[in-house]
Tab-separated table of C-alpha atoms in Angstrom:
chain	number	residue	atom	x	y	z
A	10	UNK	CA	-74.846	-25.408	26.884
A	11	UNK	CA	-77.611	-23.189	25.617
A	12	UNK	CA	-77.761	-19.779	24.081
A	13	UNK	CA	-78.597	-16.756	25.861
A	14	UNK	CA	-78.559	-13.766	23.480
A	15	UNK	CA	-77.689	-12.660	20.250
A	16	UNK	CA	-76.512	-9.631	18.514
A	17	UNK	CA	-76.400	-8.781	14.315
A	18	UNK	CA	-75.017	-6.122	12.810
A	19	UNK	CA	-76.098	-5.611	8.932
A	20	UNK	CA	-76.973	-9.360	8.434
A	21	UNK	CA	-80.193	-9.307	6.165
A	22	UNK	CA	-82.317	-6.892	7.181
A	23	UNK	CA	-80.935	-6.299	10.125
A	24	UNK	CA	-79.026	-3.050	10.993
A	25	UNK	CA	-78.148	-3.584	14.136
A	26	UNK	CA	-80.324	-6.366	16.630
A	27	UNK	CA	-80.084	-7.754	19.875
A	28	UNK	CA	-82.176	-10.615	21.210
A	29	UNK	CA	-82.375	-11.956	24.968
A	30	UNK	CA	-83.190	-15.983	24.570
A	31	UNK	CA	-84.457	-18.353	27.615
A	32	UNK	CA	-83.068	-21.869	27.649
A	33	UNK	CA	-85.917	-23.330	26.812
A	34	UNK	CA	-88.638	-22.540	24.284
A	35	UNK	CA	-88.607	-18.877	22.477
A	36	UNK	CA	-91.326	-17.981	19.892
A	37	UNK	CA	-90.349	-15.587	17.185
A	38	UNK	CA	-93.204	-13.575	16.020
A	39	UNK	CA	-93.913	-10.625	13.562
A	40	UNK	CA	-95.227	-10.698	9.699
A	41	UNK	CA	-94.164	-12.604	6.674
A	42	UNK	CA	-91.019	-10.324	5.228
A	43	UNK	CA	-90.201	-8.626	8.964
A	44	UNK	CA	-86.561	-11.220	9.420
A	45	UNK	CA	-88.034	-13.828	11.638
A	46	UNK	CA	-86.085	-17.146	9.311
A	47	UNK	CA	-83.396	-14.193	9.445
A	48	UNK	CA	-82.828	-14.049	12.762
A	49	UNK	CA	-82.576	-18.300	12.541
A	50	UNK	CA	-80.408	-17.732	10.075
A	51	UNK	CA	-78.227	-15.572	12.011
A	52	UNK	CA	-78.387	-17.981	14.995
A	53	UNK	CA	-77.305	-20.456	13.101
A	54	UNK	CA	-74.428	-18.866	10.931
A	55	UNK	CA	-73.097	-17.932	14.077
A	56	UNK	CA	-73.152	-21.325	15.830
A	57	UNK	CA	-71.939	-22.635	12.806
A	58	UNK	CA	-69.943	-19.964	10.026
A	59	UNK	CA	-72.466	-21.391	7.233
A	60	UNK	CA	-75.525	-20.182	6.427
A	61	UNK	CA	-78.703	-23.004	6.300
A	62	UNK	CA	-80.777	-20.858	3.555
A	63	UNK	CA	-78.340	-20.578	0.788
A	64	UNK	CA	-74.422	-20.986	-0.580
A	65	UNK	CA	-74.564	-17.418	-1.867
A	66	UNK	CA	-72.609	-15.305	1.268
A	67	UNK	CA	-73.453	-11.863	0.129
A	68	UNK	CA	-77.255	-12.846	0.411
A	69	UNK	CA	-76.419	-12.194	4.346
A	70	UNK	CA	-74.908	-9.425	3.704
A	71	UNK	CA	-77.482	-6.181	4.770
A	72	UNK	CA	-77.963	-4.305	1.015
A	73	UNK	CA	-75.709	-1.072	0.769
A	74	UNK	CA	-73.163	-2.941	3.229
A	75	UNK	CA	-69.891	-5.149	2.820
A	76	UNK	CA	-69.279	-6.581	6.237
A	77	UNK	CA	-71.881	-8.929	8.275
A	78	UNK	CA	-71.405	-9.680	12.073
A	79	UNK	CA	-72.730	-12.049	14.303
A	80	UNK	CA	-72.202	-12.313	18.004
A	81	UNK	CA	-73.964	-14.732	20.416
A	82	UNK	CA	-73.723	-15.189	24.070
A	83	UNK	CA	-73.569	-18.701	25.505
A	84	UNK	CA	-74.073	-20.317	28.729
A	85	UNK	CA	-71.618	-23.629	29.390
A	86	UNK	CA	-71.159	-25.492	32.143
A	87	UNK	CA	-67.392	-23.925	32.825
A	88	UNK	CA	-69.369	-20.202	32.409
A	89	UNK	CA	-70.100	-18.145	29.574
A	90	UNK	CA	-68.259	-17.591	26.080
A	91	UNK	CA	-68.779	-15.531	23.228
A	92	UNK	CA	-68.566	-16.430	19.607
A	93	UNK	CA	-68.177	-13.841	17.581
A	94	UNK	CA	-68.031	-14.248	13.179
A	95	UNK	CA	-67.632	-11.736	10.795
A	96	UNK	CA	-68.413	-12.014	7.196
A	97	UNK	CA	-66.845	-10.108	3.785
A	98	UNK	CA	-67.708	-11.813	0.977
A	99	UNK	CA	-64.870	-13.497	-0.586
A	100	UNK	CA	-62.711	-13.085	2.067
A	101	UNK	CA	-62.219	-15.647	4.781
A	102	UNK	CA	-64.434	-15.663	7.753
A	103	UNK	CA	-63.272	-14.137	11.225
A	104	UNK	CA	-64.387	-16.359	13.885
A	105	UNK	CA	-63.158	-15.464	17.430
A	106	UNK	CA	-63.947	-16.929	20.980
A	107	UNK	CA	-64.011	-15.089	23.833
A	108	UNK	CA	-62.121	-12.320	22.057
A	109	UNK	CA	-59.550	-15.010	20.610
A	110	UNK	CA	-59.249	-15.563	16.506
A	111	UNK	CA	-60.377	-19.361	16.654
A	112	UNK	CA	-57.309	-21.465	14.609
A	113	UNK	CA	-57.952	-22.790	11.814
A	114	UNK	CA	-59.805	-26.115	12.138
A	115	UNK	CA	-60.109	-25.325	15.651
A	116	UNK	CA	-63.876	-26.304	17.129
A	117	UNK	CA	-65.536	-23.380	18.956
A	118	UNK	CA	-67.868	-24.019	22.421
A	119	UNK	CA	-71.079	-24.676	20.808
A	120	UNK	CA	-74.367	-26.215	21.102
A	121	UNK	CA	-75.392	-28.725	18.726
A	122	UNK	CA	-77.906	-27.194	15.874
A	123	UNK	CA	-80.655	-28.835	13.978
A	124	UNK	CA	-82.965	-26.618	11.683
A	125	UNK	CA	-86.295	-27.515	9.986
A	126	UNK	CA	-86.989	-24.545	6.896
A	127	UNK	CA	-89.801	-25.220	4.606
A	128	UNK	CA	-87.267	-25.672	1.933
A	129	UNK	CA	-85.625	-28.420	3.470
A	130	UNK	CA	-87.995	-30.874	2.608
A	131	UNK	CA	-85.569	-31.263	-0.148
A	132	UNK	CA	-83.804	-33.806	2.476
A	133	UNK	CA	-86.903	-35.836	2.160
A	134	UNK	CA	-88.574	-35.307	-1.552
A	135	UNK	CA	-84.439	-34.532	-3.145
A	136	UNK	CA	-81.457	-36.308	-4.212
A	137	UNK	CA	-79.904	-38.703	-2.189
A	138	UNK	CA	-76.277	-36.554	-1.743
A	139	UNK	CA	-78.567	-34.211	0.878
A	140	UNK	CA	-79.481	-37.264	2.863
A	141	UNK	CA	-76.331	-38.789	2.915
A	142	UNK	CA	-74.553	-35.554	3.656
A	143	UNK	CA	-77.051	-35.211	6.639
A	144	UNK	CA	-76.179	-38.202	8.050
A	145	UNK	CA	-72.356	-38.196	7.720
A	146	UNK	CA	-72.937	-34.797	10.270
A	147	UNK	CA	-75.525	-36.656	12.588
A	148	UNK	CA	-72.420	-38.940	12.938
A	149	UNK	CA	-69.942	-36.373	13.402
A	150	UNK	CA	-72.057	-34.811	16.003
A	151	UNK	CA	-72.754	-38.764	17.770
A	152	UNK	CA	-69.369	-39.510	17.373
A	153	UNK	CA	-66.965	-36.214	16.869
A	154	UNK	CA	-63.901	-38.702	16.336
A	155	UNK	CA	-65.321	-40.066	13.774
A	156	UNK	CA	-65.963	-36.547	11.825
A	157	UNK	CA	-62.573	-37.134	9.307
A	158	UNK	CA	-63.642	-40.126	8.044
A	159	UNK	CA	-65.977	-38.470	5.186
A	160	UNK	CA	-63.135	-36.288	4.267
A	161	UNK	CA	-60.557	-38.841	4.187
A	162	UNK	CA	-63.464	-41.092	2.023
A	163	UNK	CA	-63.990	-37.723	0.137
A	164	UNK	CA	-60.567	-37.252	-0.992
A	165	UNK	CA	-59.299	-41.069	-1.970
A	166	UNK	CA	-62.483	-40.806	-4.111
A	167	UNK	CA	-60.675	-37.054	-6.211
A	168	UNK	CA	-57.561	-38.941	-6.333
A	169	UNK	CA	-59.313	-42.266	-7.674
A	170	UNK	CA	-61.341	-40.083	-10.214
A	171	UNK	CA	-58.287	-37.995	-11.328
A	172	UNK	CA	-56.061	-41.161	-11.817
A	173	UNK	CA	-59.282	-42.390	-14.125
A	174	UNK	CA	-58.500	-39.526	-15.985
A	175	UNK	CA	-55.080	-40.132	-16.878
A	176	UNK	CA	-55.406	-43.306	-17.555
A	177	UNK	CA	-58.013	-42.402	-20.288
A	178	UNK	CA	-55.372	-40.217	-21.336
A	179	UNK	CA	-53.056	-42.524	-21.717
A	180	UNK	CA	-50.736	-41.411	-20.021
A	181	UNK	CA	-51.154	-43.151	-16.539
A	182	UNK	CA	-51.343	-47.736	-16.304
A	183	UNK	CA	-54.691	-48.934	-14.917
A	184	UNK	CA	-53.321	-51.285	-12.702
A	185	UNK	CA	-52.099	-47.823	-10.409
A	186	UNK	CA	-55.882	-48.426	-9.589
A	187	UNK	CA	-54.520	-50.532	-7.487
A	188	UNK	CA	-53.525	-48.718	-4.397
A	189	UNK	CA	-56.358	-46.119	-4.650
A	190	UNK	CA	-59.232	-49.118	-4.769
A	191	UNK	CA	-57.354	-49.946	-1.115
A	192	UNK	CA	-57.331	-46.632	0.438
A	193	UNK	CA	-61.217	-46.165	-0.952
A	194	UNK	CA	-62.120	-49.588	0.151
A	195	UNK	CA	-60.411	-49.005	3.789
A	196	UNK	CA	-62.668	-45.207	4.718
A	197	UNK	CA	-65.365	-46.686	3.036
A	198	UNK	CA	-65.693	-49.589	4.850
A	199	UNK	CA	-65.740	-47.415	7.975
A	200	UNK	CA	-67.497	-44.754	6.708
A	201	UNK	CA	-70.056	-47.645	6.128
A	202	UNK	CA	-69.726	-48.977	9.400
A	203	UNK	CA	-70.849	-45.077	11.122
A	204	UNK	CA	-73.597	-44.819	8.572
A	205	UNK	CA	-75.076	-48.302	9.401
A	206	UNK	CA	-74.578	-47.433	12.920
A	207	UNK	CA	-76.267	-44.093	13.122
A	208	UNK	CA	-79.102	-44.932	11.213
A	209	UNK	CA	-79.692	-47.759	13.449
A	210	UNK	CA	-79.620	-45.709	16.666
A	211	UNK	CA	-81.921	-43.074	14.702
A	212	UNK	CA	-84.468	-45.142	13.509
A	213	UNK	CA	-86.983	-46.546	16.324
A	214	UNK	CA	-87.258	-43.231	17.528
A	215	UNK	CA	-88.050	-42.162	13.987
A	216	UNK	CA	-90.653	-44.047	13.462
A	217	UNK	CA	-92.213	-43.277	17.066
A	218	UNK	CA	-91.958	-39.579	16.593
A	219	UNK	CA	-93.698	-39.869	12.879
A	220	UNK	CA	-96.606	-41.763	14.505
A	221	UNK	CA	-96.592	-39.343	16.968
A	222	UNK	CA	-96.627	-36.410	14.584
A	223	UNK	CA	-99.465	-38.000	12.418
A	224	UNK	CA	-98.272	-40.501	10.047
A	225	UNK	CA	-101.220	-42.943	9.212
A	226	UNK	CA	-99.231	-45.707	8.852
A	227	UNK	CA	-95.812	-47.006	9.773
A	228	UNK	CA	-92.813	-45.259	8.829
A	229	UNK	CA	-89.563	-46.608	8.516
A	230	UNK	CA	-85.882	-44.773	8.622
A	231	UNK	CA	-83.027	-47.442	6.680
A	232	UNK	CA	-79.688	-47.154	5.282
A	233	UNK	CA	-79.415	-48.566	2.273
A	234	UNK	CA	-75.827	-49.516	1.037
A	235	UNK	CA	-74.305	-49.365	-2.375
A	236	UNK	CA	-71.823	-51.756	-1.480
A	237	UNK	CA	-72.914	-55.812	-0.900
A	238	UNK	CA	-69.682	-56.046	1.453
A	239	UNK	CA	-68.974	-54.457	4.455
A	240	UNK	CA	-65.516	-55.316	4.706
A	241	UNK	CA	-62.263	-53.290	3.251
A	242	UNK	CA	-61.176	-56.557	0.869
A	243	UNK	CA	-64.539	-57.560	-0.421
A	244	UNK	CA	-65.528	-53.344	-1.413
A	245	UNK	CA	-62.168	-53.055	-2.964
A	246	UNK	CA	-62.521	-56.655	-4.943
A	247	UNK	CA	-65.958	-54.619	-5.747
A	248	UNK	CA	-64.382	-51.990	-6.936
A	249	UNK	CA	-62.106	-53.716	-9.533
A	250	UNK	CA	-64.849	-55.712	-10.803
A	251	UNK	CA	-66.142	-52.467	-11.466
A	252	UNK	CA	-62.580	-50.599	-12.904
A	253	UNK	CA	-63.557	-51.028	-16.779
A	254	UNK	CA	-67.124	-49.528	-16.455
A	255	UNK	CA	-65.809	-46.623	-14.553
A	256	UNK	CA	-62.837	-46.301	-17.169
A	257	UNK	CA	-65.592	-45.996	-19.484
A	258	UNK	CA	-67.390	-43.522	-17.818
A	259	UNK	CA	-64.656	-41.469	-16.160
A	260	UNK	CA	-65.712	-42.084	-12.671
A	261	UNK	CA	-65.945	-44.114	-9.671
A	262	UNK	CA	-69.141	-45.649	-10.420
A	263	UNK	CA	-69.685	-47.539	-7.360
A	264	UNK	CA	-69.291	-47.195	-3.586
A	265	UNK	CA	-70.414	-45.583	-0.363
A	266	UNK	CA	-70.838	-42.134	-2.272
A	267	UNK	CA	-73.733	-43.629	-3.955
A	268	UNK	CA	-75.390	-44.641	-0.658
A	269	UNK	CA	-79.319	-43.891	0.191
A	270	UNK	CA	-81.000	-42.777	3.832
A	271	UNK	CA	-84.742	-44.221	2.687
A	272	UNK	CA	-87.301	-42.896	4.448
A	273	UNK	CA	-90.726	-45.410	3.663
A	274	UNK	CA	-94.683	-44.834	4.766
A	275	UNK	CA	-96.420	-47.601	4.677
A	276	UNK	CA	-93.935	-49.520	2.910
A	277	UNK	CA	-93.910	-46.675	-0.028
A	278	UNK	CA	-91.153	-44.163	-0.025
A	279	UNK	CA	-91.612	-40.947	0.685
A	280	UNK	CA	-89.296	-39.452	-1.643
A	281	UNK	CA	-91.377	-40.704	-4.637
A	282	UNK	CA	-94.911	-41.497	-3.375
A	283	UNK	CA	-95.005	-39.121	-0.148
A	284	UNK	CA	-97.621	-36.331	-0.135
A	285	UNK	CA	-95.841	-32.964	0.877
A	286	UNK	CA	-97.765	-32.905	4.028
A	287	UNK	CA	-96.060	-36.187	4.863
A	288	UNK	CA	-92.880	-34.869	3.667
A	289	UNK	CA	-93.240	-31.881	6.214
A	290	UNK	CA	-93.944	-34.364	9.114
A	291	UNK	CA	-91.039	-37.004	8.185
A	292	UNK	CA	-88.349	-34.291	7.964
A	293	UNK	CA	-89.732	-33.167	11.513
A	294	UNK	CA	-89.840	-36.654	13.024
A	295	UNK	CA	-86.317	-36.970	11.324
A	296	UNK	CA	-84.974	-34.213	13.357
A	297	UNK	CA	-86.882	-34.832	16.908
A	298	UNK	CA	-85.583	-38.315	16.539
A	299	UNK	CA	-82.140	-37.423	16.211
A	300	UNK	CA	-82.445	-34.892	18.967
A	301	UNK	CA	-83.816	-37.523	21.178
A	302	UNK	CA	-80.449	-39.830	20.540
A	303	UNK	CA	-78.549	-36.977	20.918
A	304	UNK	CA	-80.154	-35.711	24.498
A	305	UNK	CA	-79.915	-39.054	25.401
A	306	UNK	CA	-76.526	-38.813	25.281
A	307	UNK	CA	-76.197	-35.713	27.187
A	308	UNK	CA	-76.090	-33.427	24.116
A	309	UNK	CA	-79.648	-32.182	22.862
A	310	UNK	CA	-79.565	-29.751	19.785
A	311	UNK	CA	-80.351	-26.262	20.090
A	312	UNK	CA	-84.032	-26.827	17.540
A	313	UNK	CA	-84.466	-24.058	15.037
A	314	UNK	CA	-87.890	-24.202	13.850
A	315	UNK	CA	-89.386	-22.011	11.106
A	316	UNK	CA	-93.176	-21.621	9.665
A	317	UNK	CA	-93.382	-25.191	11.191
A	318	UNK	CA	-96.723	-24.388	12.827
A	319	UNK	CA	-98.912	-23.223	9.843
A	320	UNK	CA	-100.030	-26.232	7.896
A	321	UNK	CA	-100.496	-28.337	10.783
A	322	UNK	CA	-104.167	-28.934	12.140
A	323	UNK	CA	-104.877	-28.028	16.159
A	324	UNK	CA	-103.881	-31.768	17.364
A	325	UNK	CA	-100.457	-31.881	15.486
A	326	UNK	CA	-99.823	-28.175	16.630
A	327	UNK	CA	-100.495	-29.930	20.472
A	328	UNK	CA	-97.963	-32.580	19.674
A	329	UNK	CA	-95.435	-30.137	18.199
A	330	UNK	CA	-95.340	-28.473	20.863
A	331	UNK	CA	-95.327	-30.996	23.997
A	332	UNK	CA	-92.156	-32.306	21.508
A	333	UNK	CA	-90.858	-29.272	21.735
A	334	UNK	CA	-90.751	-28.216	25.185
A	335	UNK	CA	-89.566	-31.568	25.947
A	336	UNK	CA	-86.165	-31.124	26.065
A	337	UNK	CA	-83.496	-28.390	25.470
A	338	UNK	CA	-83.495	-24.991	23.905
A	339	UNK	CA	-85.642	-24.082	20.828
A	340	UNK	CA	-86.783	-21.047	18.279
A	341	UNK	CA	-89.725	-21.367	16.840
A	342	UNK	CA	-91.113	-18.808	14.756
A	343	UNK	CA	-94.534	-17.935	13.518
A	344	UNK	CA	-96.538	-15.414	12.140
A	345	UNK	CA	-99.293	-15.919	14.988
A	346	UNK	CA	-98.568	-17.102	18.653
A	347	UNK	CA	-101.755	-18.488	18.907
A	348	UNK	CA	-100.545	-21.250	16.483
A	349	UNK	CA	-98.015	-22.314	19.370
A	350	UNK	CA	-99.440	-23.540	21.987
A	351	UNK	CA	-97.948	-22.556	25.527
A	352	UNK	CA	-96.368	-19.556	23.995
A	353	UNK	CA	-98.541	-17.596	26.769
A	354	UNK	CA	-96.479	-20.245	29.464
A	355	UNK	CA	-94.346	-18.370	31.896
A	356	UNK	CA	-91.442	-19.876	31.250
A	357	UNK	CA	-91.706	-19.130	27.249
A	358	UNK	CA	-89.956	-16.381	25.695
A	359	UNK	CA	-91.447	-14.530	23.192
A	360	UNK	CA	-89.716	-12.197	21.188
A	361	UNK	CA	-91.255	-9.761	18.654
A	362	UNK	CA	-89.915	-9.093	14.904
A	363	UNK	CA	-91.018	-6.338	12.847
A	364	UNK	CA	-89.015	-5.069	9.667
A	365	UNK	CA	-85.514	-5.737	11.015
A	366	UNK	CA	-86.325	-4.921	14.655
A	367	UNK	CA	-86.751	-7.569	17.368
A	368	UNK	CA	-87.873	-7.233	20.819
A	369	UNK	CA	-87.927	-9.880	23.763
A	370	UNK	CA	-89.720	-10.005	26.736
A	371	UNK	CA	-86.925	-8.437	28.666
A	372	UNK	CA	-87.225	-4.982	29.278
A	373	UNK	CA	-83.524	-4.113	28.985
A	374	UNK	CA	-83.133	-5.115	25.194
A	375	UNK	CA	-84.208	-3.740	22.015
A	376	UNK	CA	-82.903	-3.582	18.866
């Protein structure tokens, strides 16, 4: 499944736009401030109902305007679909398919999405809730069964915490800890289980793509546990060794939600002792290495690359790119299309962004 066009109506700066994309490598180009990361944004909030640049919805919102749309085209194996989602700031979101409201919790035909933004070297260089939110969805998107397990995880750990509460109160008996340090133990052991897994699967093609990329030395992609056990009895027998110190504190102290993704360069992590050059080229490696699990499964990502281009020398800029065009469909944009190179290949498209307009190479579509 890859994308095929896309059409905004007053998302950012965007009145109205309408973009033609090939299936496999499109270059967005135009100034600094003329919507080329909006137009990734759009792709993406569209693909997804979320925006990747910020939890502030009316930010998408064009100024003067209440309502944001977002249509995109797709091509599928069973033919074409449409998703279509509309935004009004605190309202719920309309997301239809093919012209039919999507249920609630339904999943929409989609591509897989993976974005690289300057700003997201956070998932690198930040706290370690953005890495282990990132890969509780790279096992959602491995493993879609398997998506409900940080939710179920999620909400044994509210019901743990509020029961802490009461029982500071004094008006709730500690040993009702009981039954919650069970039903924590049992998703967290599994939750565990499809962390340990992921990373595993992730990981030698991590450190092939950072070498690749320009690493000096060896990097290294591990999960790193809070719990010792792996097992439902021995995390909840954790847990209750634990109950007084999180009585203490009011919260569940201990336990997968306190889990690390460590990312390591020459035995130093990254986080910590990374330059943010380095930073830049783990977070890419990161994502190339999970698209290369994931197309070797059948399923690449659609890539969404911005400003990735610009602060890499001529050789990384050839290896960039070869990764790119490798496999699937990908937007990259760039302020220059020299600084991509191929983007003069016939098989590239290259579409043009100038103050809220964009322009493909396709005769029949403006915006």
């Amino acid at each position: 499944m890859h994308l095929t066009r896309v059409r905004m109506r007053d998302f950012r700066n965007y009145e109205r736009g309408e973009v033609a994309l090939g299936p496999g490598l499109n270059v967005v180009a135009g100034a600094n401030g003329a919507g080329k990361t909006n137009l990734l944004e759009a792709i993406y909030f569209g693909l997804t109902a979320r925006s990747c640049r910020t939890s502030n919805e009316r930010e998408m919102v064009r100024l003067g305007t209440r309502v944001a749309r977002v249509e995109l085209e797709l091509a599928a194996e069973d033919g074409a679909h449409v998703l279509e989602v509309g935004l009004e700031p605190g309202q719920e979101k309309r997301v239809r398919v093919d012209g039919t409201p999507l249920e609630r919790g339904g999943d929409p035909p989609r591509p897989l999405v993976s974005v690289f933004l300057p700003d997201r070297l956070d998932l690198v260089k930040g706290a370690p809730a953005g890495r282990r939110a990132h890969l509780d969805r790279v096992v959602a998107a491995l493993w879609p069964a398997r998506a409900t397990t940080r939710a179920a995880y999620s909400k044994a750990l509210a019901q743990r915490n509020a029961l802490i509460g009461r029982v500071r109160a004094g008006v709730a008996a500690a040993d009702l800890l009981d039954a919650w340090d069970a039903e924590l133990a049992r998703h967290g052991a599994q939750l565990m289980a499809d962390r340990a897994a992921a990373a595993e699967l992730v990981s030698p093609a991590f450190a092939e793509r950072a070498a690749e990329l320009g690493l000096p030395d060896p990097a290294e992609l591990r999960y790193a546990p809070r719990c010792a056990g792996t097992d439902p009895d021995t995390i909840r027998a954790e847990l209750a060794d634990r109950r007084q110190g999180d009585l203490d504190r009011g919260f569940t102290t201990h336990g997968p939600h306190r889990d690390e993704l460590a990312m390591r360069h020459g035995g130093r992590p990254l986080r910590a002792l990374g330059s943010q050059g380095q930073q830049r080229i783990a977070l890419l490696a990161l994502l190339f290495a999970e698209r290369d699990v994931l197309a070797a499964r059948g399923t690449p990502p659609l890539m969404l690359l911005d400003d990735v281009m610009s602060e890499l020398d001529a050789a990384r800029r050839d290896r960039l790119a070869a990764l790119v065009r490798a496999e699937g469909q990908a937007v990259v944009t760039t302020t220059d299309t020299n600084q991509v190179p191929g983007a003069d290949a016939s098989d590239v498209t290259v579409i043009t962004v100038a103050a809220g307009t964009a322009v493909a190479h396709d005769p029949g579509v403006t915006a």
